Short mmCIF file of C-alpha atoms in Angstrom, two decimals:
data_model
loop_
_atom_site.label_atom_id
_atom_site.label_comp_id
_atom_site.label_asym_id
_atom_site.label_seq_id
_atom_site.Cartn_x
_atom_site.Cartn_y
_atom_site.Cartn_z
CA MET A 4 -9.88 54.60 -22.44
CA LYS A 5 -12.67 53.75 -20.04
CA PRO A 6 -11.01 53.24 -16.76
CA THR A 7 -10.54 49.28 -16.49
CA ALA A 8 -7.74 47.39 -14.87
CA ALA A 9 -5.98 43.90 -14.90
CA ILE A 10 -3.78 42.06 -12.37
CA LEU A 11 -0.87 40.02 -13.44
CA ILE A 12 0.47 37.79 -10.68
CA ILE A 13 3.91 36.42 -11.11
CA GLY A 14 5.10 33.34 -9.05
CA ASN A 15 5.16 29.55 -9.21
CA GLU A 16 4.09 29.37 -5.48
CA ILE A 17 0.52 30.25 -6.17
CA LEU A 18 0.17 27.87 -9.23
CA SER A 19 1.66 25.07 -7.13
CA GLY A 20 -0.95 25.24 -4.56
CA THR A 21 1.80 26.22 -2.04
CA THR A 22 0.50 29.87 -1.38
CA GLN A 23 -3.15 30.86 -1.39
CA ASP A 24 -3.57 34.06 -3.23
CA ALA A 25 -4.78 36.95 -0.95
CA ASN A 26 -4.25 39.97 -3.36
CA ILE A 27 -6.81 39.61 -5.89
CA ALA A 28 -9.83 40.11 -3.62
CA TRP A 29 -8.08 42.82 -1.81
CA MET A 30 -7.09 44.93 -4.99
CA GLY A 31 -10.30 44.03 -6.85
CA ALA A 32 -12.48 45.58 -4.09
CA ARG A 33 -10.15 48.52 -3.81
CA LEU A 34 -10.07 49.23 -7.58
CA ASN A 35 -13.99 48.99 -7.49
CA GLN A 36 -14.14 51.53 -4.88
CA ARG A 37 -12.45 53.94 -7.29
CA GLY A 38 -14.81 53.06 -10.16
CA ILE A 39 -12.07 50.96 -11.98
CA PRO A 40 -13.47 47.69 -12.78
CA LEU A 41 -11.12 44.80 -12.51
CA MET A 42 -11.58 43.01 -15.94
CA GLU A 43 -9.14 40.26 -16.07
CA VAL A 44 -6.39 38.44 -13.75
CA ARG A 45 -3.48 36.28 -14.86
CA ILE A 46 -1.34 34.11 -12.98
CA VAL A 47 1.96 33.06 -14.57
CA ARG A 48 5.04 31.28 -13.78
CA ASP A 49 8.50 32.81 -13.05
CA ASP A 50 9.07 32.33 -16.72
CA GLU A 51 10.51 35.33 -18.97
CA GLU A 52 8.36 34.43 -21.90
CA ALA A 53 5.14 34.05 -20.27
CA ILE A 54 5.57 37.26 -18.28
CA VAL A 55 6.58 39.60 -21.27
CA GLN A 56 3.87 38.29 -23.30
CA ALA A 57 1.23 38.74 -20.60
CA VAL A 58 2.45 42.15 -19.81
CA ASN A 59 2.31 43.35 -23.46
CA GLU A 60 -1.25 41.74 -23.82
CA LEU A 61 -2.65 43.25 -20.54
CA ARG A 62 -1.31 46.67 -20.91
CA LYS A 63 -2.44 47.44 -24.39
CA LYS A 64 -5.98 45.84 -23.32
CA TYR A 65 -6.66 47.65 -20.13
CA LYS A 66 -6.21 51.11 -18.85
CA TYR A 67 -4.15 50.13 -15.96
CA LEU A 68 -2.17 46.90 -15.24
CA PHE A 69 -0.90 45.94 -11.86
CA THR A 70 1.88 43.14 -11.42
CA THR A 71 2.41 41.55 -8.12
CA GLY A 72 5.53 39.35 -7.33
CA GLY A 73 8.89 38.61 -8.71
CA ILE A 74 10.69 41.89 -7.45
CA GLY A 75 12.85 40.65 -4.50
CA PRO A 76 16.51 39.67 -4.29
CA THR A 77 16.55 36.06 -5.47
CA HIS A 78 17.15 34.25 -8.65
CA ASP A 79 13.60 33.62 -9.31
CA ASP A 80 12.82 37.54 -9.31
CA ILE A 81 12.70 38.46 -12.96
CA THR A 82 9.81 40.86 -12.91
CA ALA A 83 11.75 44.08 -13.69
CA ASP A 84 13.81 42.64 -16.37
CA CYS A 85 10.71 41.05 -17.96
CA VAL A 86 8.89 44.46 -17.94
CA ALA A 87 11.87 46.19 -19.41
CA LYS A 88 11.78 43.53 -22.12
CA ALA A 89 8.14 44.06 -22.68
CA PHE A 90 8.71 47.99 -23.15
CA GLU A 91 11.95 47.12 -25.09
CA ALA A 92 13.60 49.58 -22.41
CA PRO A 93 16.99 49.34 -21.14
CA ILE A 94 17.32 48.49 -17.46
CA GLY A 95 20.06 49.27 -14.86
CA ILE A 96 20.55 50.44 -11.25
CA ASN A 97 18.37 53.27 -10.46
CA VAL A 98 20.21 55.99 -8.54
CA GLU A 99 17.42 56.93 -6.06
CA ALA A 100 16.48 53.35 -5.81
CA ARG A 101 19.99 52.56 -4.84
CA LYS A 102 20.18 55.49 -2.22
CA ARG A 103 17.01 54.28 -0.48
CA LEU A 104 18.42 50.77 -0.18
CA GLU A 105 21.83 52.27 1.08
CA GLU A 106 20.12 54.17 3.85
CA HIS A 107 17.75 51.52 4.86
CA TYR A 108 20.50 48.83 5.08
CA ALA A 109 23.06 50.97 6.58
CA SER A 110 20.61 51.88 9.50
CA HIS A 111 19.86 48.06 10.16
CA THR A 112 23.64 47.28 9.81
CA VAL A 113 22.88 44.76 6.99
CA GLU A 114 25.15 44.62 3.85
CA LEU A 115 23.77 45.98 0.46
CA ASN A 116 25.39 43.05 -1.31
CA GLU A 117 25.00 42.38 -5.12
CA ALA A 118 21.79 40.43 -4.64
CA ARG A 119 20.11 43.10 -2.63
CA LEU A 120 21.31 45.67 -5.20
CA ARG A 121 19.31 43.75 -7.99
CA MET A 122 16.25 45.31 -6.11
CA ALA A 123 17.30 48.67 -7.34
CA ARG A 124 17.33 47.42 -11.23
CA ILE A 125 14.56 49.53 -12.70
CA PRO A 126 13.74 49.93 -16.37
CA VAL A 127 14.84 53.33 -17.67
CA GLY A 128 11.91 55.56 -17.89
CA GLY A 129 10.42 53.72 -14.65
CA GLU A 130 9.10 56.03 -11.89
CA LEU A 131 9.75 54.58 -8.41
CA ILE A 132 6.80 53.41 -6.15
CA ASN A 133 7.39 53.90 -2.46
CA ASN A 134 7.62 50.85 -0.31
CA PRO A 135 6.46 51.97 3.22
CA VAL A 136 7.34 48.50 4.51
CA THR A 137 10.75 47.09 3.41
CA VAL A 138 11.85 50.05 1.43
CA ALA A 139 12.86 48.31 -2.01
CA PRO A 140 10.66 50.12 -4.50
CA GLY A 141 8.20 49.14 -7.07
CA PHE A 142 7.85 51.18 -10.26
CA ARG A 143 5.54 52.55 -12.73
CA MET A 144 6.12 52.28 -16.66
CA GLU A 145 3.24 54.01 -18.41
CA ASN A 146 0.15 52.26 -17.45
CA VAL A 147 2.01 49.42 -15.62
CA PHE A 148 2.38 49.14 -12.02
CA VAL A 149 4.84 46.82 -10.71
CA LEU A 150 4.32 45.81 -7.02
CA ALA A 151 5.61 43.33 -4.48
CA GLY A 152 3.79 40.10 -4.07
CA VAL A 153 3.61 39.81 -0.24
CA PRO A 154 0.18 41.29 0.62
CA LYS A 155 1.34 43.80 3.21
CA ILE A 156 4.03 45.27 0.87
CA MET A 157 1.73 45.20 -2.07
CA GLN A 158 -1.17 47.11 -0.12
CA GLY A 159 1.40 49.82 0.97
CA MET A 160 2.58 50.23 -2.47
CA PHE A 161 -0.87 50.18 -3.91
CA GLN A 162 -1.89 52.75 -1.30
CA SER A 163 0.97 54.99 -2.20
CA VAL A 164 -0.19 55.16 -6.05
CA GLU A 165 -3.85 54.88 -5.96
CA GLY A 166 -4.22 58.61 -5.82
CA LEU A 167 -2.69 58.67 -9.49
CA LEU A 168 -5.35 56.46 -11.04
CA GLU A 169 -8.08 58.27 -13.05
CA GLY A 170 -11.35 56.40 -11.79
CA GLY A 171 -14.81 56.46 -12.57
CA LYS A 172 -17.88 56.69 -10.40
CA PRO A 173 -17.29 54.44 -7.36
CA VAL A 174 -19.14 51.07 -7.60
CA LEU A 175 -21.95 50.77 -5.29
CA SER A 176 -23.24 47.28 -4.19
CA THR A 177 -26.13 45.79 -2.14
CA THR A 178 -27.02 42.29 -1.32
CA VAL A 179 -30.71 40.76 -1.10
CA SER A 180 -30.46 37.64 0.94
CA CYS A 181 -32.89 34.67 0.90
CA ASN A 182 -33.48 31.02 1.25
CA GLN A 183 -34.91 30.69 -2.31
CA LYS A 184 -33.70 28.21 -4.78
CA GLU A 185 -31.51 29.70 -7.53
CA GLY A 186 -33.39 27.86 -10.17
CA ASP A 187 -36.79 29.06 -9.08
CA ILE A 188 -36.21 32.79 -9.34
CA ALA A 189 -33.68 32.55 -12.47
CA ALA A 190 -36.03 33.40 -15.05
CA ALA A 191 -37.54 36.46 -13.17
CA LEU A 192 -33.93 37.49 -12.37
CA GLY A 193 -32.90 37.37 -16.00
CA ASP A 194 -35.93 39.38 -17.21
CA LEU A 195 -34.97 41.85 -14.49
CA GLN A 196 -31.46 42.09 -15.60
CA LYS A 197 -32.57 42.83 -19.17
CA GLN A 198 -34.58 45.80 -17.63
CA TYR A 199 -31.48 47.01 -15.75
CA ALA A 200 -28.78 46.63 -18.03
CA ASP A 201 -26.76 49.17 -16.06
CA ILE A 202 -26.85 47.17 -12.89
CA ASP A 203 -25.09 43.81 -12.66
CA ILE A 204 -27.13 41.29 -10.74
CA GLY A 205 -25.25 38.17 -9.63
CA SER A 206 -26.62 35.14 -7.89
CA TYR A 207 -24.56 33.30 -5.34
CA PRO A 208 -25.89 30.08 -3.83
CA HIS A 209 -23.94 28.87 -0.64
CA MET A 210 -23.92 25.27 0.50
CA ASP A 211 -24.87 24.45 4.12
CA GLU A 212 -25.40 28.15 4.82
CA THR A 213 -28.46 30.25 5.96
CA PRO A 214 -29.46 32.68 3.99
CA SER A 215 -28.65 29.98 1.25
CA LEU A 216 -28.96 32.49 -1.63
CA SER A 217 -27.17 35.86 -2.03
CA LEU A 218 -28.32 38.14 -4.87
CA ILE A 219 -25.61 40.80 -5.34
CA LEU A 220 -26.37 43.91 -7.21
CA ARG A 221 -23.73 46.37 -8.43
CA GLY A 222 -23.93 49.68 -10.14
CA THR A 223 -22.81 53.40 -10.20
CA ASP A 224 -26.38 54.97 -9.71
CA GLU A 225 -27.70 54.67 -6.25
CA LYS A 226 -31.44 55.16 -7.37
CA ARG A 227 -31.13 52.53 -10.00
CA LEU A 228 -29.42 50.26 -7.72
CA SER A 229 -32.11 50.72 -5.10
CA ALA A 230 -34.88 50.42 -7.59
CA ALA A 231 -33.44 46.90 -9.05
CA ALA A 232 -32.81 45.65 -5.41
CA GLN A 233 -36.52 46.40 -4.60
CA LYS A 234 -37.28 44.47 -7.75
CA VAL A 235 -35.52 41.46 -6.51
CA ALA A 236 -37.14 41.51 -3.23
CA GLU A 237 -40.59 41.62 -5.05
CA ILE A 238 -39.60 38.57 -6.83
CA ILE A 239 -38.58 36.78 -3.83
CA ARG A 240 -41.78 37.72 -2.13
CA THR A 241 -43.83 36.12 -4.72
CA TRP A 242 -42.44 33.10 -3.27
CA GLY A 243 -43.72 33.78 0.15
CA GLU A 244 -40.35 34.72 1.93
CA GLU A 245 -39.49 38.18 3.13
CA PRO A 246 -35.72 38.74 2.07
CA ILE A 247 -33.15 40.55 3.79
CA LEU A 248 -32.02 43.77 2.12
CA GLU A 249 -28.65 45.34 3.00
CA ASP A 250 -27.83 49.14 2.90
CA ILE A 251 -26.28 50.31 -0.31
CA GLN A 252 -22.49 50.72 0.41
CA GLN A 253 -19.29 51.05 -1.39
CA GLN A 254 -17.50 47.78 -1.71
CA LYS A 255 -14.98 47.24 1.07
CA ALA A 256 -11.53 45.86 0.64
CA SER A 257 -11.40 42.49 2.59
CA MET B 8 2.49 17.41 -25.61
CA LYS B 9 4.00 17.42 -22.31
CA PRO B 10 1.36 17.18 -19.41
CA THR B 11 0.48 20.83 -18.63
CA ALA B 12 -2.63 22.57 -17.39
CA ALA B 13 -4.42 25.82 -17.14
CA ILE B 14 -7.32 27.18 -15.11
CA LEU B 15 -10.15 29.48 -16.52
CA ILE B 16 -12.02 30.93 -13.69
CA ILE B 17 -15.42 32.58 -14.94
CA GLY B 18 -17.11 34.97 -12.84
CA ASN B 19 -17.53 38.66 -11.94
CA GLU B 20 -17.65 37.81 -8.09
CA ILE B 21 -13.95 36.86 -8.03
CA LEU B 22 -12.93 40.02 -9.99
CA SER B 23 -14.98 42.49 -7.67
CA GLY B 24 -13.43 41.07 -4.42
CA THR B 25 -16.90 39.80 -3.41
CA THR B 26 -15.63 36.28 -3.41
CA GLN B 27 -12.22 34.88 -2.35
CA ASP B 28 -10.99 32.31 -4.82
CA ALA B 29 -10.81 28.78 -3.32
CA ASN B 30 -10.19 26.60 -6.15
CA ILE B 31 -6.62 27.55 -7.58
CA ALA B 32 -4.70 26.31 -4.68
CA TRP B 33 -6.89 23.21 -4.45
CA MET B 34 -6.58 22.45 -8.05
CA GLY B 35 -2.83 23.49 -8.39
CA ALA B 36 -1.89 21.02 -5.70
CA ARG B 37 -3.99 18.42 -7.06
CA LEU B 38 -2.57 18.55 -10.52
CA ASN B 39 0.88 18.54 -9.19
CA GLN B 40 0.26 15.27 -7.42
CA ARG B 41 -0.40 13.78 -10.83
CA GLY B 42 2.69 15.38 -12.32
CA ILE B 43 0.74 17.87 -14.32
CA PRO B 44 2.08 21.36 -13.64
CA LEU B 45 -0.47 24.12 -13.50
CA MET B 46 1.15 26.59 -15.91
CA GLU B 47 -1.32 29.56 -16.00
CA VAL B 48 -4.63 30.91 -14.35
CA ARG B 49 -6.89 33.36 -15.95
CA ILE B 50 -9.90 34.99 -14.23
CA VAL B 51 -12.40 36.64 -16.63
CA ARG B 52 -15.85 38.23 -16.11
CA ASP B 53 -19.09 36.72 -17.41
CA ASP B 54 -18.68 38.21 -21.03
CA GLU B 55 -18.99 36.13 -23.97
CA GLU B 56 -16.04 37.46 -26.02
CA ALA B 57 -13.56 37.36 -23.18
CA ILE B 58 -14.54 33.66 -22.27
CA VAL B 59 -14.47 32.47 -25.96
CA GLN B 60 -10.95 33.90 -26.41
CA ALA B 61 -9.49 32.68 -23.16
CA VAL B 62 -10.84 29.22 -23.92
CA ASN B 63 -9.46 29.21 -27.25
CA GLU B 64 -5.99 30.61 -26.25
CA LEU B 65 -5.54 28.31 -23.40
CA ARG B 66 -6.90 24.85 -25.06
CA LYS B 67 -4.29 25.24 -27.72
CA LYS B 68 -1.49 26.30 -25.50
CA TYR B 69 -1.74 23.63 -22.73
CA LYS B 70 -2.61 20.01 -22.70
CA TYR B 71 -5.48 20.35 -20.27
CA LEU B 72 -7.83 23.38 -19.39
CA PHE B 73 -10.02 23.47 -16.65
CA THR B 74 -12.80 25.94 -16.37
CA THR B 75 -14.77 26.88 -13.20
CA GLY B 76 -17.95 28.72 -12.84
CA GLY B 77 -20.95 29.81 -15.08
CA ILE B 78 -22.88 26.52 -15.48
CA GLY B 79 -25.87 27.29 -13.06
CA PRO B 80 -29.29 28.08 -13.92
CA THR B 81 -29.12 32.12 -14.00
CA HIS B 82 -28.74 34.67 -16.81
CA ASP B 83 -25.20 35.00 -16.06
CA ASP B 84 -24.31 31.29 -16.52
CA ILE B 85 -22.88 31.39 -20.10
CA THR B 86 -19.98 28.98 -19.98
CA ALA B 87 -21.59 26.12 -21.91
CA ASP B 88 -22.69 28.26 -24.78
CA CYS B 89 -19.19 30.00 -24.83
CA VAL B 90 -17.30 26.82 -24.83
CA ALA B 91 -19.70 25.57 -27.77
CA LYS B 92 -18.80 28.92 -29.64
CA ALA B 93 -15.26 28.31 -29.11
CA PHE B 94 -15.40 24.94 -30.53
CA GLU B 95 -17.80 26.10 -33.20
CA ALA B 96 -19.88 23.26 -31.96
CA PRO B 97 -23.78 23.30 -31.96
CA ILE B 98 -25.31 23.21 -28.46
CA GLY B 99 -28.51 21.83 -27.35
CA ILE B 100 -30.35 19.76 -24.57
CA ASN B 101 -28.43 16.64 -23.71
CA VAL B 102 -30.71 13.72 -23.21
CA GLU B 103 -28.72 12.13 -20.63
CA ALA B 104 -28.23 15.30 -18.58
CA ARG B 105 -31.90 16.01 -18.88
CA LYS B 106 -32.56 12.79 -17.67
CA ARG B 107 -30.34 13.05 -14.54
CA LEU B 108 -32.17 16.53 -13.65
CA GLU B 109 -35.51 15.02 -13.94
CA GLU B 110 -34.81 12.23 -11.68
CA HIS B 111 -33.07 14.53 -9.16
CA TYR B 112 -35.74 17.22 -9.15
CA ALA B 113 -38.65 14.64 -9.17
CA SER B 114 -37.31 13.09 -6.02
CA HIS B 115 -37.08 16.45 -4.40
CA THR B 116 -40.18 17.59 -5.61
CA VAL B 117 -38.63 20.54 -7.45
CA GLU B 118 -39.95 21.84 -10.74
CA LEU B 119 -37.59 21.30 -13.71
CA ASN B 120 -38.45 24.47 -14.97
CA GLU B 121 -36.86 26.29 -18.00
CA ALA B 122 -34.09 27.91 -16.20
CA ARG B 123 -33.07 24.62 -14.54
CA LEU B 124 -33.28 22.87 -17.92
CA ARG B 125 -30.57 25.32 -19.16
CA MET B 126 -28.15 23.19 -16.90
CA ALA B 127 -28.88 20.45 -19.55
CA ARG B 128 -27.59 22.25 -22.51
CA ILE B 129 -24.20 20.70 -23.42
CA PRO B 130 -22.32 21.42 -26.73
CA VAL B 131 -22.73 18.51 -29.13
CA GLY B 132 -19.71 16.09 -28.61
CA GLY B 133 -19.27 17.02 -25.07
CA GLU B 134 -19.14 14.22 -22.63
CA LEU B 135 -20.84 14.60 -19.21
CA ILE B 136 -18.99 14.97 -16.03
CA ASN B 137 -20.50 13.62 -12.90
CA ASN B 138 -21.71 16.07 -10.24
CA PRO B 139 -21.75 13.78 -7.22
CA VAL B 140 -23.21 16.95 -5.23
CA THR B 141 -25.97 18.67 -7.05
CA VAL B 142 -26.40 16.37 -10.12
CA ALA B 143 -26.35 19.10 -12.71
CA PRO B 144 -23.41 17.95 -14.90
CA GLY B 145 -20.19 19.44 -16.13
CA PHE B 146 -18.82 18.13 -19.35
CA ARG B 147 -15.78 17.65 -21.38
CA MET B 148 -14.85 18.97 -24.98
CA GLU B 149 -11.60 17.31 -26.09
CA ASN B 150 -8.93 18.64 -23.70
CA VAL B 151 -11.38 21.21 -22.16
CA PHE B 152 -13.05 20.11 -18.67
CA VAL B 153 -15.88 22.48 -17.80
CA LEU B 154 -16.59 22.42 -13.94
CA ALA B 155 -18.71 24.18 -11.41
CA GLY B 156 -17.52 27.17 -9.49
CA VAL B 157 -18.74 26.20 -6.05
CA PRO B 158 -15.62 24.48 -4.51
CA LYS B 159 -17.32 21.32 -3.09
CA ILE B 160 -19.06 20.71 -6.51
CA MET B 161 -15.81 21.49 -8.46
CA GLN B 162 -13.79 19.21 -6.21
CA GLY B 163 -16.36 16.30 -6.71
CA MET B 164 -16.33 16.89 -10.52
CA PHE B 165 -12.65 16.91 -10.63
CA GLN B 166 -12.11 13.74 -8.57
CA SER B 167 -14.73 12.07 -11.12
CA VAL B 168 -12.27 12.93 -14.14
CA GLU B 169 -8.82 13.00 -12.64
CA GLY B 170 -8.29 9.20 -13.30
CA LEU B 171 -8.51 10.24 -17.19
CA LEU B 172 -5.67 12.57 -17.05
CA GLU B 173 -2.41 11.46 -18.38
CA GLY B 174 0.23 12.78 -15.98
CA GLY B 175 3.85 12.80 -15.67
CA LYS B 176 5.90 11.82 -12.50
CA PRO B 177 4.26 13.47 -9.47
CA VAL B 178 5.94 16.54 -8.16
CA LEU B 179 7.62 16.08 -4.75
CA SER B 180 8.42 18.83 -2.65
CA THR B 181 10.51 19.74 0.50
CA THR B 182 11.01 22.71 2.75
CA VAL B 183 14.00 24.01 4.35
CA SER B 184 13.02 26.72 6.91
CA CYS B 185 15.37 29.26 8.61
CA ASN B 186 15.58 32.66 10.07
CA GLN B 187 18.28 34.05 7.43
CA LYS B 188 17.67 37.14 5.25
CA GLU B 189 16.60 36.37 1.90
CA GLY B 190 19.28 38.91 0.46
CA ASP B 191 22.15 37.13 2.28
CA ILE B 192 21.74 33.78 0.73
CA ALA B 193 20.29 34.96 -2.49
CA ALA B 194 23.49 34.66 -4.41
CA ALA B 195 24.52 31.21 -3.10
CA LEU B 196 20.95 30.02 -3.88
CA GLY B 197 21.15 31.46 -7.36
CA ASP B 198 24.42 29.47 -7.91
CA LEU B 199 22.69 26.40 -6.71
CA GLN B 200 19.67 26.71 -8.83
CA LYS B 201 22.17 26.85 -12.02
CA GLN B 202 23.53 23.52 -10.75
CA TYR B 203 20.06 22.00 -9.94
CA ALA B 204 18.21 23.15 -13.26
CA ASP B 205 15.88 20.20 -12.80
CA ILE B 206 14.77 21.39 -9.31
CA ASP B 207 12.61 24.42 -8.67
CA ILE B 208 13.90 26.32 -5.88
CA GLY B 209 11.70 29.17 -4.46
CA SER B 210 12.43 31.52 -1.79
CA TYR B 211 9.35 32.65 0.35
CA PRO B 212 9.88 35.31 3.24
CA HIS B 213 7.27 35.69 5.78
CA MET B 214 6.51 38.77 7.75
CA ASP B 215 6.19 38.67 11.62
CA GLU B 216 6.74 34.87 11.48
CA THR B 217 9.11 32.53 12.82
CA PRO B 218 10.99 30.72 10.87
CA SER B 219 10.94 33.93 8.71
CA LEU B 220 12.17 32.20 5.41
CA SER B 221 10.78 29.19 3.76
CA LEU B 222 12.92 27.74 0.69
CA ILE B 223 10.73 25.52 -1.01
CA LEU B 224 12.26 22.97 -3.61
CA ARG B 225 10.25 21.02 -6.02
CA GLY B 226 11.12 18.16 -8.31
CA THR B 227 10.17 14.77 -9.52
CA ASP B 228 13.57 13.05 -8.74
CA GLU B 229 13.54 12.21 -5.03
CA LYS B 230 17.47 11.87 -4.83
CA ARG B 231 18.18 15.22 -6.76
CA LEU B 232 15.63 16.71 -4.56
CA SER B 233 17.14 15.44 -1.46
CA ALA B 234 20.74 16.58 -2.48
CA ALA B 235 19.60 19.87 -3.38
CA ALA B 236 17.85 20.23 0.06
CA GLN B 237 21.12 19.36 1.62
CA LYS B 238 23.01 22.03 -0.36
CA VAL B 239 20.43 24.53 0.80
CA ALA B 240 21.00 23.54 4.33
CA GLU B 241 24.74 23.88 4.05
CA ILE B 242 24.32 27.51 2.64
CA ILE B 243 22.13 28.25 5.70
CA ARG B 244 25.19 26.68 8.19
CA THR B 245 27.62 29.14 6.69
CA TRP B 246 25.50 31.68 8.43
CA GLY B 247 25.70 30.00 11.67
CA GLU B 248 22.10 28.74 11.62
CA GLU B 249 20.88 25.02 11.90
CA PRO B 250 17.82 24.97 9.27
CA ILE B 251 14.76 22.73 9.72
CA LEU B 252 14.57 20.16 6.96
CA GLU B 253 11.14 18.69 6.17
CA ASP B 254 10.68 15.23 4.87
CA ILE B 255 10.10 15.05 0.99
CA GLN B 256 6.40 14.61 0.21
CA GLN B 257 3.83 14.60 -2.32
CA GLN B 258 2.09 18.14 -2.54
CA LYS B 259 -1.07 17.99 -0.41
CA ALA B 260 -4.22 19.55 -1.74
CA SER B 261 -5.14 22.24 0.74
#
């Protein structure tokens, strides 16, 4: 299977508008750097049926699935059980996960009570993912990586597994900025896209900003990307403006 | 069908990490105010098959579907054609949409060229949605509302159609804040959730912040919500802390 990825975000707080998602952009950029395009994101409620169905659809459709959220100690943290159900795997206390929690809480003189012990429930066959921030681990089941929802913890967990991912060529990008109107250059841009099918050319107008239009080009072949960016610049020059060309770079995680 | 909603976000720029989504939290809060819980969000690429499939799954599953993005003048703006395909409806230039574009561009001495005219392509049976910002309309097909992706334009379009939505009781929320550890109160909170099945009790720890834990309660019955919040406060008091109780309020759009 070609390297592709999906993210499943689990949590009522994102859907209710209480919390602004901060994980998609970060993980999307990070996957791009490894040549693993993020193809789809789903956000669902803390609801067993919705989670199980989404896990099963996405893990079959893409090479990697990352879930975020729902692995804490409270009643609405049901991700581990749902992933077990999706894989039809038994679930129970993982000995190594329990040991890590015991050591962590003992050193902080915090009680490892029944609620906290739930964080050691891992589906049988799951491999632990290190949590460098708050110890309670995530886990991997085949191509599914179960991560925390809190951005700092999610990022720490992602960094501890990203070396395992089989990627493609890193996606490079460059931006051509100008003040032309999108509708004026759209036809020429569409023709160019047909000539450069291997380059993804996106047009992003900004309101109340200068430059008012960003043309973002993405691809894995630096020469082709550079050639396409020059062609975009030529289109803009026919409208009498000298565009701003950015250096070609790997996508940065925000 | 109970009032429920989904959002389909169309655009490579969100998945690549280039653009941080700003529409989910705004629309989620706005729908909550009208008693229409947002049940699911999907983000897909500018890809016909992916868009058509997601439109068809989500419009059947939920009472309302809102799409954002992909209705501009450039080659990657394929949402209108995909929605037509999902409904197996013909698509062509809509006379009223064309008229609005003609008037707008004439007054701005901008040419209504072929690329811009694409923004008047509307599936047969689609009703136009006003765009108070840049004129090019969105449209509604049955329970599917096709909106722009630029936040200001999306918000203007949403406000021009939200009066049409059949909602339920507005969702009210209140927050109880404290510095307790989530794992210490998780068991008592889980018991409380069982007693108050009509109230959604969420636990959100914050890193490096004070208060370090927000317990957010949501529901449509003010008395039940208030009673549940008092019970949460009692749980926290058993740990020797006086929690901060917020007034009950309608969710604000961020």
